[in-house]
Tab-separated table of C-alpha atoms and ligand atoms in Angstrom:
chain	number	residue	atom	x	y	z
A	1	MET	CA	16.573	17.986	-5.714
A	2	THR	CA	17.883	20.284	-3.017
A	3	VAL	CA	20.206	22.219	-5.363
A	4	LEU	CA	20.888	25.902	-4.781
A	5	ASP	CA	22.624	27.138	-7.980
A	6	THR	CA	21.917	30.707	-8.531
A	7	ARG	CA	24.833	31.519	-10.900
A	8	GLU	CA	22.472	32.034	-13.975
A	9	GLU	CA	19.927	33.948	-11.984
A	10	THR	CA	18.188	36.798	-13.677
A	11	ASP	CA	16.586	39.867	-11.961
A	12	GLU	CA	13.317	38.248	-12.120
A	13	HIS	CA	14.454	35.063	-10.691
A	14	ALA	CA	16.275	37.011	-7.938
A	15	ALA	CA	13.328	39.024	-7.050
A	16	PHE	CA	10.973	36.083	-7.023
A	17	ARG	CA	13.594	34.296	-4.776
A	18	ALA	CA	13.521	37.167	-2.248
A	19	ASP	CA	9.755	37.296	-2.225
A	20	ALA	CA	9.587	33.431	-1.731
A	21	ARG	CA	12.115	33.601	0.979
A	22	ALA	CA	10.380	36.436	2.863
A	23	TRP	CA	7.095	34.538	2.837
A	24	LEU	CA	8.586	31.330	3.902
A	25	GLU	CA	10.645	33.028	6.635
A	26	ALA	CA	7.595	34.636	7.975
A	27	ASN	CA	5.277	31.727	7.739
A	28	ALA	CA	7.320	28.281	8.133
A	29	PRO	CA	9.775	26.950	10.612
A	30	ARG	CA	13.206	26.391	9.135
A	31	ARG	CA	14.351	22.951	8.496
A	32	ARG	CA	16.960	22.362	11.223
A	33	HIS	CA	20.420	21.072	10.079
A	34	ASP	CA	19.873	17.798	12.358
A	35	SER	CA	16.786	17.068	10.217
A	36	ALA	CA	15.078	16.718	13.600
A	37	GLU	CA	11.405	17.339	12.363
A	38	PHE	CA	11.823	15.064	9.419
A	39	LYS	CA	13.014	12.395	11.905
A	40	ARG	CA	10.141	12.946	14.292
A	41	ARG	CA	7.633	12.428	11.546
A	42	VAL	CA	9.326	9.341	10.199
A	43	THR	CA	9.259	7.669	13.618
A	44	ALA	CA	6.103	9.228	15.178
A	45	ARG	CA	3.455	7.017	13.623
A	46	GLU	CA	1.293	9.973	14.413
A	47	ASP	CA	-2.350	10.251	13.575
A	48	GLU	CA	-2.590	10.172	9.962
A	49	GLN	CA	-5.657	12.237	9.634
A	50	ALA	CA	-4.008	15.006	11.620
A	51	SER	CA	-1.068	14.973	9.047
A	52	VAL	CA	-3.501	15.205	6.227
A	53	VAL	CA	-5.203	18.323	7.811
A	54	ALA	CA	-1.817	20.030	8.309
A	55	ALA	CA	-0.848	19.260	4.616
A	56	ARG	CA	-4.152	20.465	3.316
A	57	ASP	CA	-3.572	23.731	5.489
A	58	TRP	CA	-0.103	24.162	4.137
A	59	GLN	CA	-1.007	23.808	0.706
A	60	ARG	CA	-3.986	26.469	1.051
A	61	ARG	CA	-1.758	28.881	2.717
A	62	ILE	CA	0.860	28.445	-0.075
A	63	SER	CA	-1.888	29.071	-2.524
A	64	ASP	CA	-3.210	32.100	-0.691
A	65	ALA	CA	0.166	33.389	-0.933
A	66	GLY	CA	0.385	32.981	-4.815
A	67	PHE	CA	3.114	30.301	-4.732
A	68	ALA	CA	0.808	27.139	-5.734
A	69	GLY	CA	1.191	25.880	-9.177
A	70	ILE	CA	3.951	28.380	-10.062
A	71	SER	CA	4.217	27.168	-13.689
A	72	VAL	CA	0.490	26.357	-13.743
A	73	PRO	CA	-1.387	28.735	-16.138
A	74	ARG	CA	-3.547	31.383	-14.182
A	75	GLU	CA	-6.765	30.052	-15.626
A	76	TYR	CA	-6.354	26.819	-13.683
A	77	GLY	CA	-5.404	28.563	-10.406
A	78	GLY	CA	-1.686	28.717	-11.002
A	79	ARG	CA	0.672	31.706	-11.030
A	80	GLY	CA	1.377	31.372	-14.973
A	81	ALA	CA	5.069	31.693	-14.535
A	82	THR	CA	8.017	29.676	-15.993
A	83	PRO	CA	9.158	26.203	-14.808
A	84	ALA	CA	12.488	28.112	-13.882
A	85	LEU	CA	10.561	30.038	-11.439
A	86	ASP	CA	8.964	26.803	-10.130
A	87	ARG	CA	12.500	25.539	-9.769
A	88	VAL	CA	13.339	28.595	-7.659
A	89	TRP	CA	10.337	27.955	-5.377
A	90	ARG	CA	11.285	24.214	-4.891
A	91	GLN	CA	15.045	25.371	-4.001
A	92	GLU	CA	13.653	27.699	-1.268
A	93	VAL	CA	10.713	25.512	0.182
A	94	VAL	CA	13.060	22.571	0.798
A	95	ARG	CA	14.797	24.674	3.508
A	96	TYR	CA	11.666	24.820	5.565
A	97	GLU	CA	9.427	22.209	7.452
A	98	ILE	CA	6.496	22.046	5.063
A	99	ASP	CA	5.147	18.344	4.637
A	100	LEU	CA	2.990	18.069	1.635
A	101	GLY	CA	3.476	14.303	1.337
A	102	VAL	CA	-0.192	13.515	0.652
A	103	PHE	CA	-0.333	15.937	-2.155
A	104	SER	CA	2.822	14.331	-3.945
A	105	VAL	CA	0.591	12.446	-6.445
A	106	ALA	CA	-1.826	15.232	-7.029
A	107	LEU	CA	0.763	18.008	-7.572
A	108	GLY	CA	3.713	15.881	-8.982
A	109	MET	CA	1.827	13.521	-11.183
A	110	VAL	CA	-1.987	14.401	-11.655
A	111	VAL	CA	-1.514	18.111	-12.353
A	112	PRO	CA	1.318	17.681	-14.994
A	113	THR	CA	-0.825	14.961	-16.715
A	114	LEU	CA	-4.051	17.085	-16.690
A	115	LEU	CA	-2.148	20.129	-18.268
A	116	VAL	CA	-0.917	17.895	-21.147
A	117	HIS	CA	-3.827	15.535	-21.781
A	118	GLY	CA	-6.978	17.216	-19.959
A	119	THR	CA	-9.968	18.825	-21.658
A	120	GLU	CA	-10.541	22.509	-20.989
A	121	ASP	CA	-13.396	21.549	-18.614
A	122	GLN	CA	-11.266	18.921	-16.867
A	123	LYS	CA	-8.366	21.290	-16.313
A	124	ARG	CA	-10.706	23.837	-14.813
A	125	ARG	CA	-12.462	21.440	-12.639
A	126	PHE	CA	-9.515	19.257	-11.337
A	127	ILE	CA	-6.475	21.437	-11.084
A	128	PRO	CA	-7.614	24.438	-8.833
A	129	PRO	CA	-8.853	22.322	-6.089
A	130	VAL	CA	-5.424	20.561	-5.901
A	131	LEU	CA	-3.454	23.892	-5.887
A	132	ARG	CA	-5.876	24.986	-3.022
A	133	GLY	CA	-5.197	21.984	-0.958
A	134	GLU	CA	-8.747	20.729	-1.198
A	135	GLU	CA	-8.437	17.441	-2.865
A	136	VAL	CA	-5.910	14.696	-2.398
A	137	TRP	CA	-5.240	12.181	-5.301
A	138	CYS	CA	-3.997	8.528	-5.549
A	139	GLN	CA	-2.789	6.528	-8.370
A	140	LEU	CA	-4.651	3.371	-9.053
A	141	PHE	CA	-2.219	1.644	-11.723
A	142	SER	CA	-0.510	-1.388	-10.393
A	143	GLU	CA	-2.302	-4.814	-9.902
A	144	PRO	CA	-1.411	-8.089	-8.200
A	145	GLY	CA	-0.586	-9.236	-11.754
A	146	ALA	CA	0.639	-6.013	-13.401
A	147	GLY	CA	3.332	-4.007	-11.720
A	148	SER	CA	6.645	-3.975	-13.915
A	149	ASP	CA	4.273	-5.118	-16.693
A	150	LEU	CA	1.777	-2.459	-16.034
A	151	ALA	CA	0.311	-2.608	-19.635
A	152	GLY	CA	-0.617	-6.254	-18.545
A	153	LEU	CA	-3.276	-4.990	-16.366
A	154	THR	CA	-6.786	-6.774	-16.287
A	155	THR	CA	-9.031	-4.477	-14.504
A	156	ARG	CA	-11.908	-3.990	-16.955
A	157	ALA	CA	-14.009	-1.201	-17.933
A	158	GLU	CA	-17.234	-1.810	-19.842
A	159	ARG	CA	-19.394	1.006	-21.481
A	160	ASP	CA	-22.925	1.379	-20.451
A	161	GLY	CA	-24.704	4.290	-21.784
A	162	ASP	CA	-22.845	7.470	-20.803
A	163	GLU	CA	-20.964	5.699	-18.060
A	164	TRP	CA	-18.239	3.037	-17.583
A	165	VAL	CA	-18.591	0.403	-15.273
A	166	VAL	CA	-15.193	-1.017	-13.530
A	167	ASN	CA	-14.445	-4.297	-11.994
A	168	GLY	CA	-11.013	-5.361	-10.819
A	169	GLN	CA	-8.219	-4.996	-8.180
A	170	LYS	CA	-5.400	-2.569	-7.825
A	171	VAL	CA	-2.579	-2.598	-5.239
A	172	TRP	CA	0.180	-0.555	-3.602
A	173	ASN	CA	-1.749	2.460	-3.907
A	174	SER	CA	-0.300	5.278	-1.809
A	175	PHE	CA	-2.671	7.329	0.272
A	176	ALA	CA	-6.006	5.598	-1.534
A	177	HIS	CA	-7.593	5.384	1.838
A	178	LEU	CA	-7.193	9.121	2.367
A	179	ALA	CA	-7.714	10.181	-1.242
A	180	ASP	CA	-10.670	12.125	-2.672
A	181	TRP	CA	-9.911	11.225	-6.327
A	182	GLY	CA	-7.893	8.572	-8.207
A	183	ILE	CA	-6.093	8.206	-11.487
A	184	LEU	CA	-7.131	4.819	-12.853
A	185	LEU	CA	-6.015	2.551	-15.755
A	186	ALA	CA	-8.541	-0.118	-16.993
A	187	ARG	CA	-8.574	-2.356	-19.904
A	188	THR	CA	-11.477	-1.359	-22.540
A	189	ASN	CA	-10.440	-3.291	-25.430
A	190	TRP	CA	-9.178	-7.040	-25.253
A	191	ASP	CA	-8.942	-7.587	-28.860
A	192	VAL	CA	-5.923	-5.468	-29.687
A	193	PRO	CA	-2.183	-5.594	-28.382
A	194	LYS	CA	-2.123	-4.883	-24.640
A	195	HIS	CA	-0.691	-1.245	-24.844
A	196	ARG	CA	-3.674	-0.206	-27.311
A	197	GLY	CA	-6.613	-1.277	-25.240
A	198	ILE	CA	-6.241	0.736	-22.118
A	199	THR	CA	-8.221	3.790	-20.884
A	200	TYR	CA	-7.246	6.302	-18.338
A	201	PHE	CA	-9.951	7.391	-15.952
A	202	LEU	CA	-10.441	9.967	-13.174
A	203	VAL	CA	-12.397	8.308	-10.460
A	204	ASP	CA	-14.000	9.683	-7.193
A	205	MET	CA	-12.740	7.573	-4.511
A	206	ARG	CA	-16.091	7.712	-2.607
A	207	THR	CA	-17.951	6.135	-5.637
A	208	PRO	CA	-19.946	3.060	-4.351
A	209	GLY	CA	-18.139	-0.367	-5.008
A	210	LEU	CA	-14.786	1.249	-4.503
A	211	GLU	CA	-12.914	0.052	-1.464
A	212	ALA	CA	-9.294	0.900	-0.397
A	213	ARG	CA	-7.851	-1.434	2.308
A	214	PRO	CA	-4.559	-0.266	3.968
A	215	LEU	CA	-1.397	-2.353	3.872
A	216	ARG	CA	1.070	-2.443	6.644
A	217	GLN	CA	4.654	-2.052	5.256
A	218	ILE	CA	7.972	-3.357	6.613
A	219	THR	CA	8.436	-0.042	8.462
A	220	GLY	CA	5.335	-0.602	10.479
A	221	VAL	CA	3.377	2.229	8.702
A	222	ALA	CA	0.478	1.612	6.487
A	223	HIS	CA	0.529	4.336	3.697
A	224	PHE	CA	-0.584	2.181	0.715
A	225	ASN	CA	-3.493	0.039	0.119
A	226	GLU	CA	-4.942	-2.703	-2.000
A	227	THR	CA	-8.096	-1.152	-3.637
A	228	PHE	CA	-11.099	-3.316	-4.877
A	229	LEU	CA	-13.441	-1.996	-7.596
A	230	THR	CA	-16.704	-3.711	-7.685
A	231	ASP	CA	-19.287	-2.291	-10.416
A	232	VAL	CA	-17.797	1.047	-9.863
A	233	ARG	CA	-19.554	3.527	-12.295
A	234	ILE	CA	-17.542	6.244	-13.758
A	235	PRO	CA	-19.257	9.095	-16.056
A	236	GLY	CA	-17.951	9.332	-19.543
A	237	ASP	CA	-16.454	12.818	-19.212
A	238	GLN	CA	-14.021	11.388	-16.631
A	239	VAL	CA	-12.027	9.714	-19.259
A	240	LEU	CA	-8.513	11.487	-19.541
A	241	GLY	CA	-7.304	11.446	-23.339
A	242	ASP	CA	-8.808	9.151	-25.780
A	243	VAL	CA	-10.671	5.912	-25.155
A	244	HIS	CA	-8.205	2.986	-25.541
A	245	GLY	CA	-5.419	5.684	-25.644
A	246	GLY	CA	-4.633	5.499	-21.902
A	247	TRP	CA	-1.137	4.125	-22.177
A	248	GLY	CA	0.283	7.294	-23.893
A	249	VAL	CA	-1.481	9.358	-20.972
A	250	ALA	CA	0.082	7.171	-18.418
A	251	GLN	CA	3.607	7.642	-19.734
A	252	THR	CA	3.187	11.230	-18.943
A	253	THR	CA	2.203	10.308	-15.423
A	254	LEU	CA	4.988	7.626	-15.069
A	255	MET	CA	7.707	10.040	-16.235
A	256	ASN	CA	6.729	12.658	-13.849
A	257	GLU	CA	6.539	9.952	-10.987
A	258	ARG	CA	10.186	8.835	-11.895
A	259	ALA	CA	11.258	12.443	-11.610
A	260	LEU	CA	9.433	12.941	-8.518
A	261	ILE	CA	11.047	10.012	-6.894
A	262	GLY	CA	14.702	10.721	-8.317
A	263	GLY	CA	14.404	14.170	-7.096
A	264	ALA	CA	13.424	13.412	-3.427
A	265	THR	CA	16.296	13.712	-1.038
A	266	ALA	CA	15.288	14.498	2.466
A	267	LEU	CA	18.415	13.834	4.252
A	268	GLY	CA	21.732	15.509	3.466
A	269	PHE	CA	25.460	14.536	3.632
A	270	ARG	CA	25.795	16.477	6.799
A	271	ASP	CA	23.307	14.142	8.615
A	272	TYR	CA	25.643	11.011	7.923
A	273	VAL	CA	28.877	12.965	9.200
A	274	THR	CA	26.765	13.988	12.404
A	275	LEU	CA	25.815	10.372	12.813
A	276	ALA	CA	29.491	9.132	12.553
A	277	ARG	CA	30.440	11.872	14.912
A	278	THR	CA	27.766	10.676	17.448
A	279	TYR	CA	29.289	7.215	17.316
A	280	ASP	CA	32.836	8.508	17.389
A	281	ARG	CA	33.718	6.805	14.176
A	282	THR	CA	35.116	9.762	12.014
A	283	GLY	CA	38.473	8.455	12.665
A	284	ASP	CA	37.774	5.008	11.239
A	285	PRO	CA	39.248	4.600	7.887
A	286	GLU	CA	36.525	2.488	6.526
A	287	VAL	CA	33.729	4.952	7.835
A	288	ARG	CA	35.707	7.700	6.222
A	289	GLN	CA	35.786	5.883	2.959
A	290	ALA	CA	32.001	5.301	3.084
A	291	LEU	CA	31.357	8.817	3.866
A	292	ALA	CA	33.476	10.080	1.078
A	293	ALA	CA	31.285	7.714	-1.209
A	294	THR	CA	28.321	9.118	0.162
A	295	TYR	CA	29.377	12.658	-0.388
A	296	THR	CA	30.245	11.721	-3.981
A	297	ARG	CA	26.604	10.324	-4.482
A	298	TYR	CA	25.103	13.568	-3.368
A	299	GLU	CA	27.100	15.554	-5.857
A	300	ILE	CA	26.520	13.297	-8.650
A	301	LEU	CA	22.565	13.508	-7.951
A	302	ARG	CA	23.000	17.234	-7.653
A	303	TRP	CA	24.612	17.299	-11.197
A	304	LEU	CA	22.065	15.113	-12.472
A	305	GLY	CA	19.548	17.251	-11.388
A	306	GLN	CA	21.060	20.137	-12.840
A	307	ARG	CA	21.533	18.412	-16.224
A	308	ALA	CA	17.747	17.747	-16.121
A	309	GLN	CA	17.097	21.295	-15.283
A	310	ALA	CA	19.307	22.381	-18.167
A	311	ALA	CA	17.276	20.254	-20.550
A	312	GLN	CA	14.132	21.755	-19.428
A	313	ARG	CA	15.430	25.246	-19.680
A	314	ALA	CA	16.302	24.455	-23.325
A	315	GLY	CA	12.741	23.365	-23.865
A	316	LYS	CA	13.223	19.593	-24.221
A	317	PRO	CA	10.595	17.319	-22.870
A	318	LEU	CA	11.371	15.050	-19.888
A	319	GLY	CA	12.904	11.927	-21.382
A	320	PRO	CA	15.175	8.999	-20.199
A	321	GLU	CA	16.721	11.513	-17.639
A	322	SER	CA	14.030	10.699	-15.235
A	323	SER	CA	15.271	6.782	-15.529
A	324	VAL	CA	18.729	7.861	-14.882
A	325	ALA	CA	17.610	10.075	-11.843
A	326	LYS	CA	15.528	7.194	-10.519
A	327	LEU	CA	18.272	4.516	-10.950
A	328	ALA	CA	20.847	6.882	-9.055
A	329	MET	CA	18.422	7.594	-6.255
A	330	SER	CA	17.692	3.906	-5.783
A	331	HIS	CA	21.510	3.246	-5.646
A	332	HIS	CA	21.862	6.032	-3.181
A	333	ALA	CA	18.990	5.000	-0.817
A	334	ALA	CA	20.460	1.342	-0.685
A	335	ALA	CA	23.861	2.656	-0.245
A	336	ASN	CA	22.796	5.140	2.546
A	337	GLY	CA	20.902	2.594	4.488
A	338	ASP	CA	24.181	0.419	4.776
A	339	VAL	CA	26.275	3.458	5.568
A	340	ALA	CA	23.958	4.532	8.812
A	341	LEU	CA	23.845	0.863	9.927
A	342	ALA	CA	27.546	0.351	9.518
A	343	ILE	CA	28.214	3.465	11.439
A	344	GLU	CA	26.039	2.406	14.433
A	345	GLY	CA	27.567	-1.232	14.301
A	346	ALA	CA	26.042	-3.587	16.838
A	347	ALA	CA	23.520	-0.778	17.901
A	348	GLY	CA	22.153	-0.827	14.545
A	349	MET	CA	20.308	-4.086	15.449
A	350	LEU	CA	18.096	-2.140	17.849
A	351	ALA	CA	14.531	-0.831	16.761
A	352	GLY	CA	12.001	1.746	17.761
A	353	ALA	CA	12.493	3.235	21.107
A	354	ASP	CA	15.614	1.316	22.144
A	355	ALA	CA	17.461	2.485	19.070
A	356	PHE	CA	19.260	5.926	18.481
A	357	GLU	CA	16.794	8.775	17.477
A	358	ASP	CA	13.855	6.265	18.015
A	359	GLY	CA	15.057	4.130	15.344
A	360	PHE	CA	14.910	6.690	12.613
A	361	TRP	CA	18.017	5.243	10.869
A	362	GLN	CA	16.542	1.667	10.892
A	363	GLN	CA	13.373	3.170	9.335
A	364	GLN	CA	15.637	4.758	6.590
A	365	PHE	CA	17.289	1.273	5.962
A	366	LEU	CA	13.882	-0.559	5.808
A	367	GLY	CA	12.354	2.191	3.663
A	368	GLN	CA	14.976	1.942	0.906
A	369	TRP	CA	12.946	-0.874	-0.708
A	370	GLY	CA	9.900	1.534	-1.159
A	371	ILE	CA	12.228	3.986	-3.293
A	372	ARG	CA	13.798	1.264	-5.141
A	373	ILE	CA	10.674	-0.536	-6.232
A	374	GLY	CA	7.985	2.368	-6.337
A	375	GLY	CA	7.804	4.125	-9.638
A	376	GLY	CA	9.490	1.443	-11.517
A	377	THR	CA	12.214	-1.008	-10.059
A	378	GLU	CA	15.809	-0.628	-10.993
A	379	GLN	CA	15.916	-3.582	-13.310
A	380	VAL	CA	12.954	-1.967	-15.244
A	381	GLN	CA	14.777	1.258	-15.458
A	382	ARG	CA	17.876	-0.249	-16.696
A	383	ASN	CA	15.651	-2.030	-19.376
A	384	ILE	CA	14.398	1.400	-20.451
A	385	LEU	CA	17.930	2.902	-20.519
A	386	GLY	CA	19.277	-0.165	-22.468
A	387	GLU	CA	16.516	0.175	-25.121
A	388	ARG	CA	16.002	3.823	-25.305
A	389	VAL	CA	19.411	5.415	-24.586
A	390	LEU	CA	21.901	2.580	-25.609
A	391	GLY	CA	19.830	1.157	-28.420
A	392	LEU	CA	20.442	-2.335	-27.264
A	393	PRO	CA	18.114	-5.006	-28.888
A	394	PRO	CA	14.853	-5.345	-27.008
A	395	GLU	CA	13.566	-8.680	-25.834
A	396	PRO	CA	11.385	-10.507	-28.353
A	397	ARG	CA	7.838	-9.290	-27.251
A	398	PRO	CA	4.835	-11.159	-28.793
A	399	ASP	CA	2.708	-9.482	-26.201
A	400	LYS	CA	3.213	-6.190	-28.253
A	401	THR	CA	1.724	-7.320	-31.286
A	402	GLU	CA	-0.797	-10.167	-30.228
A	403	PRO	CA	-4.440	-9.285	-28.992
A	404	PHE	CA	-4.354	-9.177	-25.298
A	405	ARG	CA	-7.027	-11.723	-25.064
A	406	ASP	CA	-4.619	-14.374	-26.497
A	407	ILE	CA	-1.562	-13.431	-24.328
A	408	PRO	CA	-0.909	-15.874	-21.168
A	409	LYS	CA	-1.650	-13.656	-18.079
A	410	ASN	CA	-0.436	-13.835	-14.446
A	411	VAL	CA	-4.099	-13.965	-13.099
B	1	LIG	C1	6.417	2.591	-1.765
B	1	LIG	C2	5.595	2.098	-2.932
B	1	LIG	C3	4.576	2.999	-3.429
B	1	LIG	C4	3.834	2.650	-4.486
B	1	LIG	N1	2.726	3.491	-4.825
B	1	LIG	C5	1.988	3.143	-5.840
B	1	LIG	C6	0.893	3.806	-6.133
B	1	LIG	O1	0.598	4.880	-5.402
B	1	LIG	N2	-0.023	3.570	-7.177
B	1	LIG	C7	0.310	2.296	-8.010
B	1	LIG	O2	-0.333	2.019	-8.850
B	1	LIG	N3	1.374	1.643	-7.679
B	1	LIG	C8	2.387	1.977	-6.638
B	1	LIG	N4	3.287	1.189	-6.354
B	1	LIG	C9	3.563	-0.017	-7.153
B	1	LIG	C10	4.946	-0.019	-7.865
B	1	LIG	O3	4.727	0.774	-8.892
B	1	LIG	C11	5.163	-1.345	-8.276
B	1	LIG	O4	5.444	-2.096	-7.094
B	1	LIG	C12	6.374	-1.650	-9.218
B	1	LIG	O5	6.016	-1.214	-10.531
B	1	LIG	C13	6.815	-2.984	-9.291
B	1	LIG	O6	5.780	-3.881	-9.557
B	1	LIG	P1	5.454	-5.240	-8.883
B	1	LIG	O7	5.563	-4.767	-7.236
B	1	LIG	O8	4.342	-6.017	-9.265
B	1	LIG	O9	6.766	-6.101	-9.045
B	1	LIG	P2	7.003	-7.303	-10.132
B	1	LIG	O10	6.665	-6.593	-11.560
B	1	LIG	O11	6.174	-8.324	-9.986
B	1	LIG	O12	8.560	-7.389	-10.235
B	1	LIG	C14	9.077	-8.309	-9.275
B	1	LIG	C15	10.734	-8.520	-9.627
B	1	LIG	O13	10.800	-8.791	-11.094
B	1	LIG	C16	11.740	-7.804	-11.605
B	1	LIG	N5	11.283	-7.551	-13.058
B	1	LIG	C17	9.986	-7.618	-13.456
B	1	LIG	N6	9.930	-7.578	-14.938
B	1	LIG	C18	11.259	-7.500	-15.249
B	1	LIG	C19	11.857	-7.291	-16.658
B	1	LIG	N7	11.145	-7.170	-17.804
B	1	LIG	N8	13.248	-7.270	-16.677
B	1	LIG	C20	14.089	-7.684	-15.511
B	1	LIG	N9	13.475	-7.641	-14.270
B	1	LIG	C21	12.071	-7.516	-14.079
B	1	LIG	C22	11.513	-6.620	-10.932
B	1	LIG	O14	12.570	-5.587	-11.014
B	1	LIG	C23	11.343	-7.133	-9.438
B	1	LIG	O15	12.641	-7.247	-8.971
B	1	LIG	C24	4.210	1.555	-5.229
B	1	LIG	C25	5.095	0.750	-4.944
B	1	LIG	C26	6.045	1.063	-3.792
B	1	LIG	C27	7.129	0.156	-3.323
């Protein structure tokens, strides 16, 4: 979250902030107030490989300067500092034009999961190349018949000597066509309730039998894929956590994913005011009302971010706050899409080069569903909050107690 709250800053934090700022100032272009570079990236449909090369280069330079993996222990290539310094870095870096999008799964989900569940060998093998910008990761969790009900997945892994042989299909896998490695969930035991028969694998995306096919989205870009696995062989030491214990490992990944999406806000309130000024709508009472609501949402998100940070500072593990943040961000994305197109009025119906700023605002509107669905839908976040925070009675769930083999399936 783009929060700049320096009130509780210690000398150590202030010194680190000054170092980070000096390095960024010397090495990266400042993010402009009109978000021009971000808008250019959204609408450019530029060569994907070029943006991957640029992201790898940024991550390597950040690593060389000692700012990669700030709270990751030194033995795994990080800086070995506190999560508080990590936060300081994120507060600073967001003010510069550095696009690390293709590393979001690796940095935001894979590294935190490896740190909690990885063996010593796995941590030493897999974390440093991510921090140096050498290996891109993707997430191979969702399936055509298992999205919200992820534990209902039917991709199967069977043991064959020291290896596992995996067959099945995954879908909506962001960056899978560009990734070097994937985190993969597969069913290894069909005779126990569904949550207890899943294993979490680390898979080399170049393994024979593994094919990622890009899918085009409503926005016109094709950043995610359907991924087919046919007799894909995975060495036994690439299981993360216990065999059949993958659901617990996946929870760490999913909590970090929700926090990642809940914390991602590229545009600021100022961008909406500028849009309203451009269309000469700032005197319109309805637009003013909508802008006031937009400002309020930005502030609420900022406070939610601070609450999560305070909990982290107090040493509390990430909990349902991530669902609250994800839900708030979903609501924000939907409302912002409406506000932008309402300001544009009839011109909001244009698209691409015909529209204002090459159709950036239309892309933002269409992109809202990615934010609202990815990482768990709004309805699912509400279920989590209802059951885990409000203590409401859960739905009757025979699928939690019966062997998975006997449960009716989507496929
Ligand atoms: C931009 C984007 C990126 C993604 N990236 C990845 C990725 O990298 N890797 C990956 O594995 N997956 C990824 N996903 C997949 C994502 O996690 C799933 O789309 C999501 O979990 C929803 O699953 P589904 O699409 O199968 O919808 P479904 O589960 O079929 O849901 C359909 C509808 O039913 C509702 N619903 C379902 N169950 C319930 C319930 N119990 N109570 C109330 N309502 C319910 C849902 O809210 C939704 O409205 C991505 C998705 C998007 C949009």
